[in-house]
Coordinates of C-alpha atoms in Angstrom, one line a residue:
Chain D
M234 CA 71.3 -49.0 84.5
Q235 CA 69.2 -51.8 83.5
E236 CA 71.8 -54.1 86.0
L237 CA 70.7 -51.7 88.9
C238 CA 67.1 -51.8 88.1
K239 CA 67.1 -55.6 88.1
K240 CA 69.2 -55.5 91.6
V241 CA 66.6 -53.4 93.1
F242 CA 63.8 -55.5 92.0
R243 CA 65.4 -58.7 93.2
F244 CA 66.0 -56.7 96.5
Y245 CA 62.3 -56.0 96.9
V246 CA 61.1 -59.6 95.8
E247 CA 63.6 -61.7 98.0
G248 CA 62.9 -59.1 100.8
F249 CA 59.1 -59.9 100.4
Q250 CA 59.6 -63.6 100.2
N251 CA 61.4 -63.9 103.3
M252 CA 59.0 -62.2 105.3
K253 CA 57.5 -64.0 108.4
V254 CA 54.8 -61.7 110.3
G255 CA 55.4 -59.5 107.5
K256 CA 52.9 -61.2 105.2
K257 CA 50.2 -60.9 107.8
L258 CA 50.9 -57.0 108.1
W259 CA 50.5 -56.8 104.3
A260 CA 47.1 -58.4 104.3
I261 CA 46.1 -56.2 107.0
L262 CA 47.4 -53.0 105.0
A263 CA 45.9 -54.3 101.7
I264 CA 42.4 -54.7 103.5
K265 CA 42.8 -51.4 105.3
F266 CA 43.8 -49.3 102.5
F267 CA 40.7 -50.9 100.4
I268 CA 38.5 -49.8 103.2
F269 CA 40.3 -46.2 103.4
F270 CA 40.4 -45.3 99.9
I271 CA 37.7 -47.2 98.3
V272 CA 34.8 -47.7 100.7
L273 CA 35.3 -44.7 103.0
K274 CA 36.6 -42.1 100.7
I275 CA 34.3 -42.7 97.7
F276 CA 31.2 -43.5 99.5
F277 CA 31.3 -41.5 102.7
F278 CA 33.8 -38.8 102.5
P279 CA 33.5 -36.7 99.4
D280 CA 35.6 -33.1 99.4
I281 CA 32.5 -31.2 99.6
L282 CA 34.1 -28.0 98.2
Q283 CA 35.6 -30.2 95.3
T284 CA 32.4 -31.9 94.2
K285 CA 30.0 -29.1 94.8
F286 CA 31.9 -26.3 92.8
S287 CA 33.8 -26.3 89.6
N288 CA 36.1 -23.3 90.5
D289 CA 37.9 -21.6 93.2
H290 CA 36.0 -18.4 92.8
E291 CA 32.7 -20.2 93.5
R292 CA 34.2 -22.1 96.6
A293 CA 35.4 -18.8 98.2
N294 CA 32.1 -17.1 97.6
Y295 CA 30.4 -20.2 99.3
V296 CA 32.8 -20.3 102.4
M297 CA 32.4 -16.6 102.6
E298 CA 28.6 -16.9 102.5
N299 CA 28.8 -19.6 105.4
I300 CA 31.3 -17.5 107.6
T301 CA 29.4 -14.2 107.5
Q302 CA 25.7 -15.4 108.1
Chain G
M229 CA 19.3 -28.8 111.4
D230 CA 20.9 -29.0 114.9
N231 CA 24.0 -27.3 114.4
S232 CA 25.3 -28.2 118.1
L233 CA 24.6 -31.7 117.5
L234 CA 26.5 -31.6 114.1
V235 CA 29.5 -29.8 115.8
D236 CA 29.5 -32.3 118.4
L237 CA 29.6 -35.3 116.3
S238 CA 32.2 -33.9 114.0
R239 CA 34.2 -33.0 116.9
S240 CA 34.0 -36.5 118.4
Q241 CA 34.8 -38.1 115.0
F242 CA 38.0 -35.9 114.7
A243 CA 38.7 -36.7 118.3
L244 CA 38.5 -40.2 117.9
T245 CA 40.4 -40.4 114.8
A246 CA 43.1 -38.3 116.3
M247 CA 43.3 -40.3 119.4
Y248 CA 43.4 -43.7 117.6
H249 CA 46.1 -42.2 115.2
W250 CA 48.2 -41.2 118.3
L251 CA 48.3 -44.7 119.9
F252 CA 50.4 -45.7 117.0
V253 CA 52.6 -42.6 116.4
P254 CA 54.5 -42.0 119.7
L255 CA 55.9 -45.5 119.5
T256 CA 57.3 -44.8 116.1
L257 CA 58.7 -41.8 117.1
G258 CA 60.6 -43.4 120.2
L259 CA 61.2 -47.0 119.0
S260 CA 62.8 -45.8 116.0
F261 CA 65.7 -44.0 117.7
I262 CA 66.0 -46.7 120.1
I263 CA 66.4 -49.4 117.5
A264 CA 69.0 -46.9 116.0
F265 CA 71.0 -46.7 119.2
M266 CA 70.9 -50.6 119.6
E267 CA 72.3 -51.2 115.7
T268 CA 75.2 -48.5 116.6
I269 CA 76.2 -50.8 119.5
Y270 CA 76.2 -53.7 117.0
V271 CA 78.2 -51.9 114.4
K272 CA 80.7 -50.6 117.0
T273 CA 80.9 -53.9 119.0
G274 CA 80.3 -56.5 116.3
N275 CA 78.4 -58.6 118.8
P276 CA 75.7 -60.5 117.4
E277 CA 73.5 -60.5 120.4
W278 CA 73.1 -56.8 119.7
K279 CA 72.1 -57.7 116.1
K280 CA 69.3 -60.2 117.6
I281 CA 68.2 -57.4 119.9
T282 CA 67.9 -54.7 117.4
K283 CA 66.1 -57.3 114.9
F284 CA 63.5 -58.3 117.7
W285 CA 62.6 -54.5 118.5
M286 CA 62.6 -53.7 114.7
T287 CA 60.0 -56.4 114.2
L288 CA 57.7 -54.8 116.7
F289 CA 58.5 -51.5 115.4
G290 CA 57.4 -52.6 111.9
I291 CA 54.1 -54.2 113.4
N292 CA 53.1 -50.8 115.0
F293 CA 54.3 -48.9 111.8
A294 CA 52.4 -51.1 109.5
I295 CA 49.1 -51.0 111.7
G296 CA 49.1 -47.3 112.3
L297 CA 50.1 -46.5 108.6
A298 CA 47.7 -44.1 107.0
T299 CA 45.7 -44.2 110.1
G300 CA 46.0 -40.4 109.7
I301 CA 45.0 -40.0 106.1
I302 CA 41.5 -40.1 107.6
M303 CA 41.9 -36.9 109.2
E304 CA 42.5 -35.4 105.9
F305 CA 39.3 -37.0 104.4
E306 CA 37.5 -35.6 107.6
F307 CA 39.0 -32.1 106.6
G308 CA 37.5 -32.1 103.0
T309 CA 34.0 -33.5 104.2
N310 CA 33.2 -32.4 107.9
W311 CA 35.4 -29.4 108.0
S312 CA 35.2 -27.9 104.6
N313 CA 35.0 -24.2 105.7
Y314 CA 38.2 -24.6 108.0
S315 CA 40.1 -26.5 105.3
W316 CA 39.2 -23.9 102.7
I317 CA 40.2 -21.2 104.8
V318 CA 43.5 -22.6 106.1
G319 CA 44.3 -24.3 103.0
D320 CA 47.1 -21.8 101.8
I321 CA 48.9 -22.2 105.3
F322 CA 48.6 -25.8 105.8
G323 CA 49.1 -26.9 102.1
A324 CA 53.0 -25.9 102.2
P325 CA 54.0 -27.8 105.6
L326 CA 51.8 -30.7 104.8
A327 CA 53.0 -30.8 101.0
I328 CA 56.8 -30.7 102.6
E329 CA 55.8 -33.5 105.1
G330 CA 54.5 -35.8 102.4
I331 CA 57.5 -35.4 99.9
M332 CA 60.1 -34.9 102.2
A333 CA 59.6 -36.9 105.2
F334 CA 57.4 -39.7 104.3
F335 CA 59.3 -40.6 101.1
M336 CA 62.6 -40.4 103.0
E337 CA 61.0 -42.6 105.8
S338 CA 59.5 -45.2 103.1
T339 CA 62.6 -45.6 101.0
F340 CA 65.1 -46.4 104.0
F341 CA 62.2 -48.6 105.5
A342 CA 62.7 -51.2 102.9
V343 CA 66.6 -51.2 103.2
M344 CA 66.2 -51.4 107.2
F345 CA 64.1 -54.6 106.8
F346 CA 65.1 -56.4 103.8
G347 CA 68.9 -55.2 103.8
W348 CA 70.5 -57.4 106.6
N349 CA 73.3 -59.3 105.1
K350 CA 72.5 -57.4 101.6
V351 CA 73.9 -54.0 102.0
S352 CA 76.8 -53.2 104.4
K353 CA 76.6 -52.7 107.8
K354 CA 77.2 -49.2 107.9
A355 CA 74.7 -48.6 105.1
H356 CA 72.0 -50.6 106.8
L357 CA 72.7 -48.6 110.2
L358 CA 72.6 -45.4 108.2
S359 CA 69.1 -46.3 106.8
T360 CA 68.0 -47.2 110.2
W361 CA 68.9 -43.8 111.4
L362 CA 67.3 -42.2 108.5
V363 CA 63.8 -43.9 109.3
A364 CA 64.3 -42.5 112.7
I365 CA 65.1 -39.0 111.4
G366 CA 62.3 -39.3 108.7
S367 CA 59.5 -40.3 111.3
N368 CA 60.4 -37.5 113.2
L369 CA 60.5 -35.1 110.5
S370 CA 56.9 -35.9 109.5
A371 CA 55.9 -35.1 113.1
L372 CA 57.5 -31.5 112.6
W373 CA 55.5 -30.4 109.6
I374 CA 52.2 -31.8 111.2
L375 CA 53.0 -29.9 114.5
V376 CA 53.9 -26.7 112.6
A377 CA 50.4 -26.8 111.2
N378 CA 48.8 -27.6 114.5
G379 CA 51.0 -24.7 116.1
W380 CA 49.6 -22.3 114.1
M381 CA 46.1 -23.2 114.9
Q382 CA 47.1 -22.6 118.5
Y383 CA 48.7 -19.3 117.5
P384 CA 48.2 -17.8 114.0
T385 CA 50.9 -16.0 112.7
G386 CA 52.9 -15.1 109.5
M387 CA 49.6 -14.7 107.4
K388 CA 46.9 -12.2 106.3
F389 CA 43.0 -12.9 105.9
N390 CA 42.2 -12.3 102.0
V391 CA 38.8 -10.9 102.1
D392 CA 38.1 -11.9 98.5
T393 CA 39.3 -15.5 98.6
A394 CA 38.0 -16.0 102.3
R395 CA 41.5 -17.6 103.3
F396 CA 44.2 -16.9 105.5
E397 CA 47.2 -16.6 103.2
M398 CA 51.0 -17.1 104.4
E399 CA 52.9 -13.9 104.3
S400 CA 56.1 -15.5 105.8
F401 CA 56.7 -19.3 105.7
F402 CA 59.6 -18.8 108.4
D403 CA 57.1 -17.3 110.8
V404 CA 55.0 -20.1 110.3
L405 CA 57.7 -22.7 110.7
F406 CA 59.5 -20.7 113.7
N407 CA 56.2 -20.0 115.2
P408 CA 57.4 -20.2 118.8
V409 CA 54.0 -22.4 119.8
A410 CA 54.9 -24.6 117.0
V411 CA 58.7 -25.0 117.9
S412 CA 57.9 -25.9 121.6
K413 CA 54.9 -28.1 120.6
F414 CA 57.0 -30.4 118.3
L415 CA 59.9 -30.6 121.0
H416 CA 57.5 -31.6 123.6
T417 CA 55.6 -33.9 121.4
V418 CA 58.5 -35.8 119.9
S419 CA 60.1 -36.0 123.5
S420 CA 56.7 -37.5 124.8
G421 CA 57.4 -40.3 122.0
Y422 CA 60.9 -41.0 123.2
V423 CA 59.3 -41.6 126.6
M424 CA 56.7 -43.7 125.0
G425 CA 59.3 -45.8 123.2
S426 CA 61.4 -46.2 126.3
L427 CA 58.4 -47.3 128.4
F428 CA 57.5 -50.0 125.8
V429 CA 60.9 -51.3 125.6
I430 CA 61.5 -51.5 129.4
G431 CA 58.1 -52.8 130.2
I432 CA 58.4 -55.6 127.8
S433 CA 61.8 -56.4 128.8
S434 CA 60.7 -56.5 132.5
W435 CA 58.1 -59.3 131.3
Y436 CA 60.8 -61.3 130.2
L437 CA 62.7 -60.8 133.4
L438 CA 59.4 -61.4 135.5
K439 CA 59.2 -64.8 133.2
K440 CA 63.0 -65.3 133.8
R441 CA 63.4 -66.0 130.0
D442 CA 65.7 -64.0 127.3
T443 CA 67.1 -62.3 130.3
V444 CA 70.5 -61.3 128.8
F445 CA 68.7 -59.6 125.9
A446 CA 66.1 -57.9 128.3
K447 CA 68.8 -56.6 130.4
R448 CA 70.7 -54.8 127.6
S449 CA 67.5 -53.7 126.1
I450 CA 66.6 -52.0 129.6
I451 CA 70.0 -50.2 129.9
V452 CA 69.4 -48.7 126.3
A453 CA 65.7 -47.7 126.9
A454 CA 66.2 -46.4 130.4
S455 CA 69.2 -44.1 129.3
F456 CA 67.4 -42.8 126.5
G457 CA 64.2 -42.5 128.6
L458 CA 65.9 -40.9 131.4
L459 CA 67.4 -38.2 129.2
A460 CA 64.1 -37.8 127.3
S461 CA 62.1 -37.2 130.5
I462 CA 64.5 -34.4 131.6
F463 CA 64.0 -33.0 128.1
L464 CA 60.2 -33.5 128.2
I465 CA 59.9 -31.5 131.3
S466 CA 62.1 -28.7 129.8
T467 CA 59.9 -28.6 126.7
G468 CA 56.8 -28.9 128.6
D469 CA 57.9 -25.9 130.9
E470 CA 58.5 -24.0 127.5
S471 CA 55.2 -25.0 126.2
A472 CA 53.4 -23.7 129.3
H473 CA 55.3 -20.7 129.1
Q474 CA 54.0 -20.1 125.4
V475 CA 50.4 -21.0 126.7
A476 CA 50.7 -18.4 129.5
L477 CA 51.7 -15.8 127.0
K478 CA 49.4 -16.7 123.7
Q479 CA 46.5 -18.7 125.2
P480 CA 45.7 -17.3 128.5
T481 CA 42.1 -18.9 128.9
K482 CA 43.9 -22.4 128.2
L483 CA 46.3 -21.7 130.8
A484 CA 43.7 -20.6 133.2
A485 CA 41.6 -23.8 132.6
M486 CA 44.8 -26.0 132.9
E487 CA 45.1 -24.7 136.4
G488 CA 41.4 -24.3 137.6
L489 CA 42.2 -20.7 138.1
Y490 CA 39.2 -18.5 138.2
D491 CA 40.4 -15.4 140.3
G492 CA 43.9 -14.2 139.2
S493 CA 46.5 -12.7 141.3
K494 CA 50.2 -11.9 141.4
R495 CA 52.5 -14.4 143.0
Q496 CA 50.2 -17.0 141.9
G497 CA 50.9 -20.6 143.2
I498 CA 50.5 -23.5 140.9
V499 CA 48.0 -26.3 142.0
A500 CA 50.2 -29.6 142.2
I501 CA 47.0 -31.5 143.0
G502 CA 43.4 -30.7 143.6
Q503 CA 39.7 -31.3 143.4
L504 CA 38.0 -28.6 141.5
T505 CA 34.5 -27.1 143.0
S506 CA 31.7 -28.6 140.9
G507 CA 29.1 -26.2 139.4
K508 CA 31.7 -23.3 139.8
E509 CA 30.6 -20.4 137.4
I510 CA 32.4 -17.3 136.3
G511 CA 32.3 -14.5 139.0
D512 CA 30.4 -16.6 141.6
N513 CA 33.0 -16.2 144.5
K514 CA 32.9 -19.8 145.4
D515 CA 36.4 -21.3 146.2
D516 CA 38.0 -22.8 143.0
F517 CA 38.9 -26.0 144.8
V518 CA 37.4 -28.1 147.2
W519 CA 40.9 -28.8 148.4
S520 CA 44.1 -28.5 146.8
V521 CA 47.8 -28.6 147.2
Q522 CA 49.7 -25.6 145.8
I523 CA 53.3 -24.7 145.3
P524 CA 53.5 -20.9 146.2
Y525 CA 54.4 -18.5 143.2
A526 CA 55.3 -21.3 140.9
L527 CA 52.6 -20.4 138.2
S528 CA 54.1 -16.7 137.9
F529 CA 57.4 -17.7 137.6
L530 CA 56.8 -20.7 135.1
G531 CA 54.2 -18.9 133.1
F532 CA 56.1 -15.7 132.9
R533 CA 59.5 -16.2 134.3
N534 CA 58.8 -13.5 136.9
I535 CA 57.7 -14.3 140.6
D536 CA 55.6 -11.1 140.9
A537 CA 54.0 -11.4 137.6
F538 CA 50.1 -11.3 137.2
V539 CA 48.3 -14.4 136.2
P540 CA 44.9 -13.7 134.8
G541 CA 42.3 -16.2 135.8
M542 CA 38.9 -17.1 134.0
D543 CA 36.9 -14.2 136.1
D544 CA 39.4 -11.6 134.7
L545 CA 39.5 -12.9 131.3
V546 CA 35.7 -13.1 131.0
L547 CA 34.7 -9.9 133.2
G548 CA 37.8 -7.9 132.4
N549 CA 40.4 -6.4 134.9
K550 CA 40.8 -2.7 134.5
K551 CA 43.9 -2.6 137.0
M552 CA 45.7 -5.1 135.3
N553 CA 44.6 -3.9 131.7
I554 CA 42.6 -6.8 130.8
E555 CA 39.9 -6.1 128.3
P556 CA 36.3 -7.7 129.3
A557 CA 35.4 -10.5 126.6
S558 CA 32.0 -8.4 126.2
D559 CA 34.0 -5.9 124.6
M560 CA 35.8 -8.4 122.4
L561 CA 32.6 -9.7 121.5
A562 CA 31.4 -6.5 120.6
K563 CA 34.4 -5.6 118.4
G564 CA 34.3 -9.4 116.7
K565 CA 30.7 -8.2 115.6
I566 CA 31.7 -5.0 114.0
A567 CA 34.5 -7.0 112.0
L568 CA 31.9 -9.6 110.8
K569 CA 29.4 -7.0 109.8
S570 CA 32.1 -5.0 107.9
L571 CA 33.2 -8.4 106.2
R572 CA 29.6 -8.9 105.2
D573 CA 29.0 -5.2 104.3
Y574 CA 32.3 -5.2 102.2
K575 CA 31.0 -8.7 100.2
N576 CA 27.5 -6.9 99.6
A577 CA 29.2 -4.0 98.4
Q578 CA 31.5 -6.0 95.9
K579 CA 28.4 -7.5 94.6
V580 CA 26.6 -4.3 93.6
N581 CA 30.0 -2.8 92.4
D582 CA 30.0 -0.1 95.3
A583 CA 33.7 0.8 95.4
E584 CA 33.5 3.5 98.1
K585 CA 31.4 1.2 100.4
S586 CA 33.6 -1.7 99.8
Q587 CA 36.4 0.4 100.5
A588 CA 35.2 1.8 103.7
S589 CA 33.8 -1.6 105.0
L590 CA 37.3 -3.0 104.3
K591 CA 38.9 -0.4 106.5
T592 CA 36.7 -1.1 109.1
F593 CA 37.3 -4.8 108.9
R594 CA 41.1 -4.2 109.0
M595 CA 40.8 -2.4 112.1
Y596 CA 38.8 -5.0 113.9
E597 CA 40.1 -8.1 112.1
K598 CA 42.0 -9.4 115.1
Y599 CA 38.5 -9.6 116.8
L600 CA 36.7 -11.6 114.0
G601 CA 36.3 -15.0 115.7
Y602 CA 34.8 -13.4 118.9
G603 CA 32.0 -12.0 116.7
Y604 CA 30.8 -15.4 116.3
L605 CA 30.3 -16.3 119.9
K606 CA 27.0 -15.3 121.7
N607 CA 28.0 -15.0 125.4
P608 CA 31.5 -13.8 126.9
V609 CA 31.7 -17.1 128.8
D610 CA 31.9 -19.1 125.7
I611 CA 35.6 -18.2 125.3
I612 CA 36.4 -20.5 128.4
P613 CA 37.1 -24.1 127.3
P614 CA 35.7 -27.1 129.5
V615 CA 37.8 -26.6 132.6
G616 CA 37.3 -29.9 134.4
L617 CA 38.6 -32.0 131.4
T618 CA 41.3 -29.8 130.7
F619 CA 42.4 -29.5 134.3
Y620 CA 42.5 -33.1 135.3
S621 CA 43.9 -34.0 131.9
F622 CA 46.9 -31.7 132.6
H623 CA 47.4 -32.8 135.9
I624 CA 47.2 -36.5 134.9
M625 CA 49.7 -35.8 132.2
V626 CA 52.1 -33.8 134.6
G627 CA 52.0 -36.5 137.4
L628 CA 52.4 -39.5 134.9
G629 CA 55.5 -37.4 133.3
T630 CA 57.1 -37.3 136.8
W631 CA 56.5 -40.9 137.5
F632 CA 58.1 -41.8 134.3
L633 CA 61.3 -39.8 135.4
I634 CA 61.6 -41.6 138.6
L635 CA 61.0 -45.0 136.8
F636 CA 63.6 -44.6 134.5
F637 CA 66.1 -43.3 137.1
F638 CA 65.5 -46.5 139.2
M639 CA 65.5 -49.0 136.0
L640 CA 68.9 -47.5 134.8
Y641 CA 70.5 -47.5 138.5
Y642 CA 69.6 -51.0 139.3
S643 CA 70.6 -52.0 135.8
M644 CA 74.0 -50.3 136.3
I645 CA 74.6 -51.9 139.8
G646 CA 73.6 -55.2 138.3
K647 CA 70.5 -55.5 140.4
I648 CA 67.7 -55.4 138.0
E649 CA 66.7 -58.9 137.9
D650 CA 66.1 -59.0 141.8
K651 CA 63.9 -56.1 141.5
R652 CA 60.4 -57.6 140.6
L653 CA 58.3 -54.5 142.1
F654 CA 60.0 -52.4 139.6
Q655 CA 59.6 -54.9 136.7
K656 CA 55.9 -54.9 137.5
L657 CA 55.8 -51.2 137.5
A658 CA 57.5 -50.9 134.4
L659 CA 55.2 -53.4 132.8
W660 CA 52.2 -51.6 133.8
S661 CA 53.6 -48.3 132.9
I662 CA 53.3 -49.1 129.2
P663 CA 49.5 -48.3 129.4
L664 CA 50.3 -45.3 131.5
G665 CA 52.6 -44.0 128.6
Y666 CA 49.6 -44.2 126.2
L667 CA 47.3 -42.4 128.7
A668 CA 49.6 -39.6 129.2
G669 CA 49.9 -38.9 125.6
E670 CA 46.0 -39.0 125.0
V671 CA 45.5 -36.7 127.6
G672 CA 48.2 -34.5 126.6
W673 CA 46.4 -34.0 123.4
I674 CA 43.3 -33.2 125.3
V675 CA 45.0 -30.4 126.8
A676 CA 46.0 -29.1 123.6
E677 CA 43.1 -29.4 121.7
V678 CA 40.2 -29.2 124.3
G679 CA 41.9 -26.5 126.0
R680 CA 42.1 -24.6 122.8
Q681 CA 38.3 -24.4 122.4
P682 CA 36.2 -22.7 121.4
W683 CA 38.6 -22.1 118.9
A684 CA 39.3 -24.0 115.6
I685 CA 41.9 -21.1 115.1
Q686 CA 42.7 -19.2 118.0
G687 CA 40.8 -16.1 118.2
M688 CA 40.0 -16.2 114.6
L689 CA 37.5 -18.9 113.9
P690 CA 35.4 -20.6 116.3
T691 CA 35.2 -24.4 115.9
Q692 CA 31.1 -24.3 115.1
V693 CA 31.9 -22.0 112.1
A694 CA 34.7 -24.4 110.9
T695 CA 32.2 -27.3 110.2
S696 CA 30.4 -28.1 106.9
H697 CA 26.8 -28.1 106.6
L698 CA 25.9 -31.8 106.5
T699 CA 23.3 -33.9 108.3
S700 CA 24.3 -35.1 111.8
N701 CA 23.2 -38.5 110.8
S702 CA 25.8 -38.9 108.2
V703 CA 28.6 -37.7 110.6
A704 CA 27.0 -40.3 113.3
V705 CA 27.1 -43.1 110.6
T706 CA 31.0 -42.5 110.0
L707 CA 31.7 -42.2 113.7
V708 CA 30.3 -45.6 114.3
L709 CA 32.1 -47.1 111.4
F710 CA 35.4 -45.5 112.7
A711 CA 34.9 -46.7 115.9
V712 CA 34.6 -50.3 114.7
L713 CA 37.2 -50.1 112.1
F714 CA 40.0 -48.7 114.3
T715 CA 39.2 -50.6 117.1
G716 CA 39.6 -53.8 114.8
L717 CA 43.1 -52.4 113.8
L718 CA 44.1 -51.8 117.4
I719 CA 43.0 -55.6 118.4
A720 CA 45.2 -56.8 115.4
E721 CA 48.2 -54.8 116.5
I722 CA 47.8 -56.2 120.1
K723 CA 47.4 -59.9 119.0
I724 CA 50.3 -59.6 116.5
M725 CA 52.6 -57.9 118.9
L726 CA 51.7 -60.2 121.8
S727 CA 52.5 -63.4 119.5
Q728 CA 55.8 -61.9 118.4
I729 CA 56.8 -61.0 122.0
K730 CA 55.9 -64.4 123.0
L731 CA 58.2 -65.8 120.4
G732 CA 61.1 -63.8 122.0
F733 CA 64.6 -62.6 121.2
K734 CA 65.7 -65.8 119.9
G735 CA 62.7 -65.9 117.3
A736 CA 64.0 -62.5 115.9

């Protein structure tokens, strides 16, 4: 089992080391994920119902109010 | 708060995100299978040239996949922030398909992705080939679950509205999964991806032929992609036909807008090409078109599989048509308002523990429930989607789809008789058809989504009720942010792709 884990680990390490265009792509991915999940999600895209209310009953009442106004 | 501005901004933002996301997805769907075919030929023949060809296209696939990865997640952020009412209401329906998408398809795709890229010379040829096929299947399975969710929005089925939780709750998973709209939408959408992938391979290969470099690799790539593209185009046309048939049955206003049809009739022809009369309104007796070329009887036959079938136009759907048993929209609005009022009464009665009144209100609500969405609309004409955008998008999509079929046929024919290198006109046409493929995919989405308006969920929830109560300024800021960010990503993709293409097959 330990040997298998080592083999899988080496497989990924060597794969990443031998990448050519892939290194540039990983850099873009890292920047993209940072912008998506840290900047956008936290500062611009709160889950309104999750942050405003503490339980599903309150969320249901709020939505029902909105759709029956 | 200016609600219409907020709704427009939220819709623009979602449209921008979806359309950018859709620049990356079709190529993933189509190119993954083309790579799998090429690698299969390599494994079968043992010819190392096919390995180089496979690796070259795999690199371009990887660039597209990496840049496009997670662009779709932004739509989930938007559901929680801009469309909180909607996401709560559909949470029980969408939760299952999207969770399955995440667990099954995405993990399947991601696991074998590493073997596909890192596994050359490390796993056996057959194991590598299996991984490549599983990446292709995994990518397409991801699309299945997303389109099951989208199909449900077009034709909600297998559910019941729970008046206590304000949610549509799933009653039958299989009704949701095998929703006829979802099935035809899935098949039509993935086959459009296969066409896009084929156009991409043929177009870039043609560029090599025009530059007179890597010609052997380019010609072999064209044979594989043109064969796949031709079959995919035929399949695309048949799934498009089924998709339009489902629209005729389930979304008559969308069909009428797609065809610019106001005054419906039996033995209705289809408009092959035409110019809509500007300023035309419901019931004004102006001609539908300034000019048009029609194919007689075709819309009745394609829409309803019966040459004598009546196809309702927008006038019939808004004003009603007694003879054809079509209810006027004003009656549906009135029934919708009863459904809405009884829902409100039910909630108020619940608050004061009036069991008798809440039961009576619930009974009334259930009687008129199917008209609920109409209760939110102000005027009967509000049931009509934007006609010009839907009509022209639909006809551009159909026209381009026909062109791609012709292109694939000639590219394959000239390849088979060994004359493709001499056909510079077709090489140029193939190269310029790459952006046309993207255009066809985007206008296809416009037909599906703009044609569905005014509904977020067909007949049940209009778009304006689905939005969150936010300030329009905050949505405007994120809209601009996305436009900048996604344009940056697109430029990065094009630049990296072009530099890789310039290296050619030998650099693979």
